[in-house]
XYZ file of C-alpha atoms in Angstrom:
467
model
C 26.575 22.461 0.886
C 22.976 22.188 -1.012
C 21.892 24.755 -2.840
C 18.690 26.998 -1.470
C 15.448 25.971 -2.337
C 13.033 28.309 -3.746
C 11.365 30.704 -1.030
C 14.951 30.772 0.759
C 17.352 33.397 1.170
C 19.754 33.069 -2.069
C 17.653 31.346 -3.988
C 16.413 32.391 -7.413
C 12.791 34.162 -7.460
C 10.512 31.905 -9.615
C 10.301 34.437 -12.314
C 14.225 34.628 -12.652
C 14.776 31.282 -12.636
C 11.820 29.595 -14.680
C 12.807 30.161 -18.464
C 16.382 28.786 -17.732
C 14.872 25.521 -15.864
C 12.219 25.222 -18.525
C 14.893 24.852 -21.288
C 17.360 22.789 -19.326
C 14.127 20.232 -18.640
C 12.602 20.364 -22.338
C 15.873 19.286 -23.788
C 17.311 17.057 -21.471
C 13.777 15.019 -20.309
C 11.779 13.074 -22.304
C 8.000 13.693 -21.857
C 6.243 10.744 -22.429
C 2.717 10.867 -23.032
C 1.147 8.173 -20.782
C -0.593 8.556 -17.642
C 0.627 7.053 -14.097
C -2.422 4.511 -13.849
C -1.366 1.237 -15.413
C 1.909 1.385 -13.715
C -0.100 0.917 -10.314
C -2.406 -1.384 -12.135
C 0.338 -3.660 -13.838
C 2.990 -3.550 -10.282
C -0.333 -3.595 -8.046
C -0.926 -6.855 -10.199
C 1.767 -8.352 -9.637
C 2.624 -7.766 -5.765
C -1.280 -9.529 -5.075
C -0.597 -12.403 -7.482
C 2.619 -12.690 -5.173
C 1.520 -12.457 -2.084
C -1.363 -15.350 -1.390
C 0.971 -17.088 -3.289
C 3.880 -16.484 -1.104
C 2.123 -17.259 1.797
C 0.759 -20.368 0.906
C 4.417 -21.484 -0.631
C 5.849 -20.811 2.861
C 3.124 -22.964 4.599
C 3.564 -26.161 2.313
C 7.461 -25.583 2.650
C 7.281 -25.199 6.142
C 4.734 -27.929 6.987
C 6.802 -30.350 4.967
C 9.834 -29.663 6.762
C 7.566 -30.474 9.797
C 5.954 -33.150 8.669
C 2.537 -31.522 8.629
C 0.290 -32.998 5.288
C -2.873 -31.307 6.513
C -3.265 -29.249 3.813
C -2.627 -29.265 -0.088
C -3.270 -27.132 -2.974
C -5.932 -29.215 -3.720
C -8.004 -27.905 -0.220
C -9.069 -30.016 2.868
C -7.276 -30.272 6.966
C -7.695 -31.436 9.735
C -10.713 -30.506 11.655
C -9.223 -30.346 14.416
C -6.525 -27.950 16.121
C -3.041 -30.107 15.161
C -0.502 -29.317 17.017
C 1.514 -29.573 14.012
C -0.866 -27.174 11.867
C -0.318 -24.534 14.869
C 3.652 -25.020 14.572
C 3.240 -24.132 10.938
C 0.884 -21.406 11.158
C 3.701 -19.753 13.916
C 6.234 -20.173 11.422
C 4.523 -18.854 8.344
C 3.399 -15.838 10.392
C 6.950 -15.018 12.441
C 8.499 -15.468 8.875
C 6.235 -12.972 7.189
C 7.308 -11.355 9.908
C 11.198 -11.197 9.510
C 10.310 -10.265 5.817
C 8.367 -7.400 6.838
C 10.584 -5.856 9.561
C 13.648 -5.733 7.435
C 12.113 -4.446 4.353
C 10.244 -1.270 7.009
C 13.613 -0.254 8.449
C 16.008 -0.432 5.205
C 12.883 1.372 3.181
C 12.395 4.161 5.735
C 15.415 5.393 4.777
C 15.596 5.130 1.167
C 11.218 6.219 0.868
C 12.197 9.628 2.230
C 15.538 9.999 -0.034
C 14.030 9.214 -2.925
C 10.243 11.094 -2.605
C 11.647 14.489 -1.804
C 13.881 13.597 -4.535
C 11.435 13.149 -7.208
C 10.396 16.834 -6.576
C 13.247 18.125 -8.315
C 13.901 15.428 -10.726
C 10.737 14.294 -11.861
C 8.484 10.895 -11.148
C 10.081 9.193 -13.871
C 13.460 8.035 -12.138
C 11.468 7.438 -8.680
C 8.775 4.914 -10.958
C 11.373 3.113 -12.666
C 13.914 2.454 -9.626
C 10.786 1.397 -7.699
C 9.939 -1.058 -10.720
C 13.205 -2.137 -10.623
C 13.317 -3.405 -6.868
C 10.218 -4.931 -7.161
C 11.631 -6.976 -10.258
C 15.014 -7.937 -8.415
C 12.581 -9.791 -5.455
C 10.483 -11.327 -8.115
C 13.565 -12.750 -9.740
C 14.799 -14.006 -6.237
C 11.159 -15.454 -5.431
C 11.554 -17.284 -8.856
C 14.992 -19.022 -7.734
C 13.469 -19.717 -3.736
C 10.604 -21.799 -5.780
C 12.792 -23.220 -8.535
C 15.979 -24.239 -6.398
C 14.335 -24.663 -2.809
C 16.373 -21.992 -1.431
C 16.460 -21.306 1.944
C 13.363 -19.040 2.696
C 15.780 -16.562 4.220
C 16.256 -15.544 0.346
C 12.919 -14.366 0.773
C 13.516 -12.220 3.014
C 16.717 -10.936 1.046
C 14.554 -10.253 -1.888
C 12.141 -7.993 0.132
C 15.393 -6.159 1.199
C 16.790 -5.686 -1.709
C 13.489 -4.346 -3.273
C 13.374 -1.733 -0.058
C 16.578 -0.480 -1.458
C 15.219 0.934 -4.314
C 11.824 2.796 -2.891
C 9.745 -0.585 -2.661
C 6.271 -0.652 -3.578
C 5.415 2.058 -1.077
C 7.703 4.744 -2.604
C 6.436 3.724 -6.483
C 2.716 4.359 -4.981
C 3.856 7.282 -3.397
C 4.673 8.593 -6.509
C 1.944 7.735 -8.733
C -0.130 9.457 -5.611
C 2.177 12.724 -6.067
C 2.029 12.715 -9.927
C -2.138 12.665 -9.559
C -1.723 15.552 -7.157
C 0.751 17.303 -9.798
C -2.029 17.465 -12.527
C -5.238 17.896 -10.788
C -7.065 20.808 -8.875
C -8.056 20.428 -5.229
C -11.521 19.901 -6.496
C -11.108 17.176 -8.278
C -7.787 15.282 -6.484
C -10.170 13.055 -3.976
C -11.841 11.288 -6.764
C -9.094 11.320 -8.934
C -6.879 9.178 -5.903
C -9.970 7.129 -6.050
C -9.507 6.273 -9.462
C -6.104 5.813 -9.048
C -7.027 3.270 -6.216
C -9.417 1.425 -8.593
C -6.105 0.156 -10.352
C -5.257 -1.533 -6.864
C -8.770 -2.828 -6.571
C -9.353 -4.203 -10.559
C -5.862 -5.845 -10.803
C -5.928 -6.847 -7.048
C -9.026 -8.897 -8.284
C -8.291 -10.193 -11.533
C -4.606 -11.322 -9.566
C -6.644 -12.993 -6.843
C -8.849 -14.958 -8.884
C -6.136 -15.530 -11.761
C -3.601 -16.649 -9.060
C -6.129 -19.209 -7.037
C -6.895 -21.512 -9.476
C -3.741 -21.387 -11.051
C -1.912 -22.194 -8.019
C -4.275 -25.130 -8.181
C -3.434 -26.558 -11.822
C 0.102 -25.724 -11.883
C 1.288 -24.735 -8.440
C 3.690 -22.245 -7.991
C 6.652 -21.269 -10.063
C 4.405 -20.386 -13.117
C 2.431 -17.844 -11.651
C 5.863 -16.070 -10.044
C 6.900 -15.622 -14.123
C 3.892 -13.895 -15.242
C 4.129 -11.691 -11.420
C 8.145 -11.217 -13.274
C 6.655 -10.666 -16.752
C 4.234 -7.920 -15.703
C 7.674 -5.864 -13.630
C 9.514 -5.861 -16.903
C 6.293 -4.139 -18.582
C 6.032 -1.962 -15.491
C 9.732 -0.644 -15.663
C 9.923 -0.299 -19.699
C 6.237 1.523 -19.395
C 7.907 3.763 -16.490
C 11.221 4.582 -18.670
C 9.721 4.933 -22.025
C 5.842 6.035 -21.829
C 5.147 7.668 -18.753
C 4.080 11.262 -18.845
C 6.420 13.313 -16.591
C 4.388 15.352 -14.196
C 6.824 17.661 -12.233
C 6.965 20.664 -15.248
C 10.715 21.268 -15.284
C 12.695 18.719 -14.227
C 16.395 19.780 -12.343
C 19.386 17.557 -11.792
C 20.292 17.539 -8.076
C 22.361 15.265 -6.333
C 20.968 11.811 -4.865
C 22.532 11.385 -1.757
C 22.368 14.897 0.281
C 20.696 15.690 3.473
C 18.663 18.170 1.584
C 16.122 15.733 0.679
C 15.269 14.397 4.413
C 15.297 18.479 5.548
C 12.368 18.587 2.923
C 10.284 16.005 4.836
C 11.253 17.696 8.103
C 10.368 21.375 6.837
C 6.802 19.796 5.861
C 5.915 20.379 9.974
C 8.235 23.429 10.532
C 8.636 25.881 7.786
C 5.999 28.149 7.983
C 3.073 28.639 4.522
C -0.320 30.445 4.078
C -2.961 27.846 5.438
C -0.395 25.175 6.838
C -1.575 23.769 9.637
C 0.496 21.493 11.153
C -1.817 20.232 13.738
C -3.993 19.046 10.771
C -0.742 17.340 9.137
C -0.421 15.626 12.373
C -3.329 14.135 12.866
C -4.385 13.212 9.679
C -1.282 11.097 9.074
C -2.109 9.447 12.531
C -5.719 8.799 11.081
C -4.014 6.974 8.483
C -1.627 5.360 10.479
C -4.316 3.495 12.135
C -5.956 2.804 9.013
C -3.047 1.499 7.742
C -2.227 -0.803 10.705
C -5.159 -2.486 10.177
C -5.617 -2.832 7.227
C -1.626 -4.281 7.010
C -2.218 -6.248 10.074
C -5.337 -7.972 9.216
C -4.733 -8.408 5.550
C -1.639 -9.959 6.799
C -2.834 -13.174 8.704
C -6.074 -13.720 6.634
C -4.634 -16.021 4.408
C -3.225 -18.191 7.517
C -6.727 -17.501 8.856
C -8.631 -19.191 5.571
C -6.024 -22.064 5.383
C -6.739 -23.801 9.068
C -9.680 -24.961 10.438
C -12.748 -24.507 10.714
C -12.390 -22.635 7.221
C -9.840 -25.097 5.440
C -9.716 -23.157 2.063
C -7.786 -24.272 -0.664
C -6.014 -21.877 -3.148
C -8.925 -21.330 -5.250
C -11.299 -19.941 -2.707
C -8.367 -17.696 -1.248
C -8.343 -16.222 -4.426
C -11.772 -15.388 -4.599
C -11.019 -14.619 -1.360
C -8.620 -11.921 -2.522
C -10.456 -10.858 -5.301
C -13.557 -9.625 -2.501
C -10.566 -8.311 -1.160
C -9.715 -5.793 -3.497
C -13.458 -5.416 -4.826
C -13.313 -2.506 -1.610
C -11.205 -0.586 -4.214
C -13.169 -0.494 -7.424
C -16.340 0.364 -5.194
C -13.969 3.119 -3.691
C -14.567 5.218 -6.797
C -18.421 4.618 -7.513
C -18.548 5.774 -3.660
C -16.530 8.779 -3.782
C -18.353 10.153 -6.690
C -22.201 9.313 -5.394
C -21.755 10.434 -1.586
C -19.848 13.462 -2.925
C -22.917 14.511 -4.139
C -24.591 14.853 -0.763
C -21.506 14.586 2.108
C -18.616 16.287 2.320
C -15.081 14.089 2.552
C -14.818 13.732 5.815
C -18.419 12.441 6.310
C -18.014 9.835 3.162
C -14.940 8.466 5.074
C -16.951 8.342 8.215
C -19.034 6.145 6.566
C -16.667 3.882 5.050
C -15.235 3.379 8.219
C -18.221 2.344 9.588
C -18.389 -0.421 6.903
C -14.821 -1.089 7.586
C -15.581 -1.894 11.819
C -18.660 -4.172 10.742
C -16.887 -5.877 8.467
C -14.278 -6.644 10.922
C -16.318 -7.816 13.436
C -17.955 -10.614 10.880
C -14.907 -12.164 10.142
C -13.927 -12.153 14.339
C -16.887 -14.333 14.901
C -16.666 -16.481 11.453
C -16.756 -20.032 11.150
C -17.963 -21.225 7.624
C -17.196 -19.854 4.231
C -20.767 -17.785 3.860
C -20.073 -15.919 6.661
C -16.421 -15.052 5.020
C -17.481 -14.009 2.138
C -20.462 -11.798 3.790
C -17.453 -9.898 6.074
C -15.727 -9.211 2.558
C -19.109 -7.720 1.172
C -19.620 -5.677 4.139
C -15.905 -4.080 4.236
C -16.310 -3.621 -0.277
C -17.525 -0.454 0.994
C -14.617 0.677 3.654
C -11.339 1.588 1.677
C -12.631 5.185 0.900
C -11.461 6.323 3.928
C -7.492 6.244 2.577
C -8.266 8.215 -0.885
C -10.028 10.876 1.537
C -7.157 11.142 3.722
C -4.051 11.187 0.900
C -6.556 14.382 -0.486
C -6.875 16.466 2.187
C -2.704 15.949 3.003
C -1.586 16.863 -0.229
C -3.906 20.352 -0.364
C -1.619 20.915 2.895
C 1.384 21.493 1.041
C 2.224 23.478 -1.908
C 2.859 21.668 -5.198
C 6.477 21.679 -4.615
C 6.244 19.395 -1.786
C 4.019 16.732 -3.009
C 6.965 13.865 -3.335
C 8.079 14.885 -0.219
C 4.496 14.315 1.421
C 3.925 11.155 -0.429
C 6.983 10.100 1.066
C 6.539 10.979 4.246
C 2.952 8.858 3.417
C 4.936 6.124 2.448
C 7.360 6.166 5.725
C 3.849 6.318 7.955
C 2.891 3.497 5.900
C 6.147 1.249 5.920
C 5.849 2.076 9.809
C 2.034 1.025 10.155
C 3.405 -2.218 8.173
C 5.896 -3.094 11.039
C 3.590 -2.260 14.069
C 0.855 -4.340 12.198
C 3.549 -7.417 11.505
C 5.219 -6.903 14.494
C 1.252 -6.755 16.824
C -0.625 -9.039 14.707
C 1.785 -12.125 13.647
C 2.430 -12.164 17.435
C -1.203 -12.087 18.554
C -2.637 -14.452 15.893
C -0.674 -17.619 16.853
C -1.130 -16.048 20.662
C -4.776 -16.550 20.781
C -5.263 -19.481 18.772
C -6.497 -21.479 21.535
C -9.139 -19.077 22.984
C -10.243 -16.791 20.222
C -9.154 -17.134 16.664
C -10.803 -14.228 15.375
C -9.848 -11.844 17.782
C -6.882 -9.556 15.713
C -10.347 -9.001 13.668
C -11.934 -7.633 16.817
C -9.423 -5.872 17.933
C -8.784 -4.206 14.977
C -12.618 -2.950 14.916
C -12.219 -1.282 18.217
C -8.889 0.980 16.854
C -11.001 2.083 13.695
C -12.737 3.579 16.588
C -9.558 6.495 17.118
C -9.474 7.188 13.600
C -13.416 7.831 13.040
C -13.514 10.219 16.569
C -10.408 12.095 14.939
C -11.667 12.776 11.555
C -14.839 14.175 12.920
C -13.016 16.402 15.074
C -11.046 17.455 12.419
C -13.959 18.287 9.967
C -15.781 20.481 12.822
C -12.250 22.400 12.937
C -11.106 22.547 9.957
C -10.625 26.406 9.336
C -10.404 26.172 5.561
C -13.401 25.172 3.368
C -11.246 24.795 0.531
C -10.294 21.430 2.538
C -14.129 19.985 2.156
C -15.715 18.811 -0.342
C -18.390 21.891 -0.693
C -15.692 23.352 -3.433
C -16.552 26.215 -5.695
């Protein structure tokens, strides 16, 4: 039987209990002295060198096996729609696709064991078996590339790496260890800065990873990705500030960690609304879907014709990509000044539906690279959100938000794979570019919610006007 949480009958009052819990943590927890940041920045790093780059290794595997040369690492296909290059591009995408699915549904499990977890025990152990996974798939990419494995190791690798939180659960809790240290006046732009990590070492991995694929093709690249996880989990273990003030030992494996999650939309609290819980994680939802599901096939999308891109414009390609994230912060802090939260993500996802709707309708590498300046201005909106959730819930409950986040995420991950690897290859033949369109028309829901929300939001505390 688990043992009562504060605020329930039996338990401990705060007072009683917090001189005995301080102790027990001080001596038994080391406290680090480093901030959360560069272990996004250094496993953010290494997931977008990895991913082009697995891509693009899955399309050269798979067209050889089919006897499609259209492409190389050096650039240049066909200019015309192959047969072949549309068996390959089905392929890549249902494989991405098999990878995706399993690491969702063995991840939903484990994100909200392990968030809920970190509450008690601290966002050390949560950082470091989340560094871990992401090392074991690494290591299993490596021997795929080295040993021409079956791809279907590929897809063991992302399983395995679910197992142990994924990348979801180790954002999650750098998200939750922000919210542990800062006030609710300061948490949006600090989750922007935290969010500049992704967008700085989401560039410097897209541009690094491009041309090197180029020189050197692919196993190299996959060591530094494997270097930069054994930094990540030795910075985690040994030099990462502990957040959570007094640290507990509870059992792993009890159903008291998934009631958590659960008692996030049920137990009653001053303020909670759970309507506003609700719909803000469906705001995000959407977000993330489309985000996922675009970012998913736009590599496929840059490879074929009429584009054609080799690995060195992808990664510039990637690097625009990410550029959204580093602009996140100058945004947050400049239309702060003038708009309150809800309005600046309003805006940012009016860049994001423009930006879409460029790359439905483009044909030549300008126009590309125009969509990606247009949507450097849309990934405020998901800093905005993660803020206004976690001054929902009481300090206590930030792991077990973050991984509820990280469940709605892993979930907007599937429907994204599962939607847009299907439609891509689907409407090859009458609209390339229209996942890109139809994803402009959902950011629609999102925008018409978090206006609604703003005009009802019964607690200022919630907007930015903050005093």
């Amino acid at each position: 039987m688990d043992a009562p949480s504060p605020g329930e009958p039996g338990a401990l009052a705060p007072a009683e209990e917090a001189p005995r819990s301080e102790i027990a943590g001080r001596s038994r927890v080391w406290r680090g002295y480093g901030p959360v940041e560069p272990i996004i920045f250094l496993a953010s790093f290494s997931l977008v060198l990895q991913g082009p780059l697995t891509t693009q290794y899955l399309w050269h595997r798979l067209g050889a096996e089919v006897g499609y040369n259209g492409t190389s690492r050096g650039g240049g296909c066909n200019h015309t729609l192959d047969p072949k290059q549309q068996e390959v591009e089905t392929l890549t995408s249902h494989w991405s696709l098999y990878s995706n699915l399993s690491g969702f549904f063995v991840g939903l499990f484990s994100a909200t064991l392990l968030g809920p977890w970190s509450d008690s025990v601290g966002r050390r152990p949560l950082l470091v078996l989340a560094s871990l996974g992401l090392l074991l798939q690494v290591i299993l990419n490596i021997l795929v590339v080295s040993l021409d494995l079956h791809v279907g190791f590929l897809v063991l690798g992302r399983v395995l790496c679910a197992l142990f939180g994924d990348y979801g659960s180790l954002l999650g809790s750098g998200f939750a260890s922000v919210a542990d240290v800062s006030t609710t006046s300061t948490r949006t732009f600090r989750m922007a800065v935290l969010e500049a990590c992704l967008g700085i070492s989401g560039m410097l991995a897209g541009i690094l990873g491009g041309h090197w694929i180029k020189a050197q093709g692919y196993q190299n690249p996959f060591w530094l990705a494997l270097a930069t996880l054994i930094i990540t989990t030795l910075y985690a273990a040994l030099v990462y500030q502990e957040s959570v003030p007094s640290p507990q030992r509870v059992p792993l494996f009890t159903l008291h960690h998934y009631r958590s999650v659960f008692h996030l939309f049920t137990a009653p609290a001053p303020g909670k609304s759970r309507k506003h819980l609700a719909l803000y994680l469906l705001a995000l939802f959407l977000v993330l879907t489309i985000h996922s599901g675009t970012w998913d096939i736009i590599v496929l999308y840059e490879l074929s014709w009429p584009l054609c891109w080799g690995s060195n414009l992808i990664g510039y390609g990637s690097a625009a990509q990410h550029l959204s994230y580093l602009v996140s912060v100058a945004q947050v802090w400049l239309f702060q000044l003038c708009l309150r939260d809800s309005w600046v993500a309003e805006v940012s996802l009016a860049f994001n539906i423009a930006g879409m709707v460029v790359f439905s309708v483009a044909k030549t590498t300008t126009l590309m690279f125009i969509g990606y300046g247009i949507l450097s201005f849309s990934l405020v909106i998901t800093p905005v959100i993660r803020a206004k959730l976690s001054r929902l819930v009481d300090r206590s409950e930030q792991g077990a938000l973050f991984s509820c986040i990280a469940c709605v995420s892993g979930i907007a991950m599937m429907v994204a794979t599962g939607i847009f690897n299907s439609l891509y290859p689907a409407t090859l033949n009458f609209m390339k570019g229209f996942p890109f369109l139809l994803g402009a028309f959902v950011l629609l829901i999102p925008a018409i919610l978090i206006g609604l929300l703003e005009k009802s939001d019964p607690r200022p505390e919630y907007q930015k006007s903050l005093h």
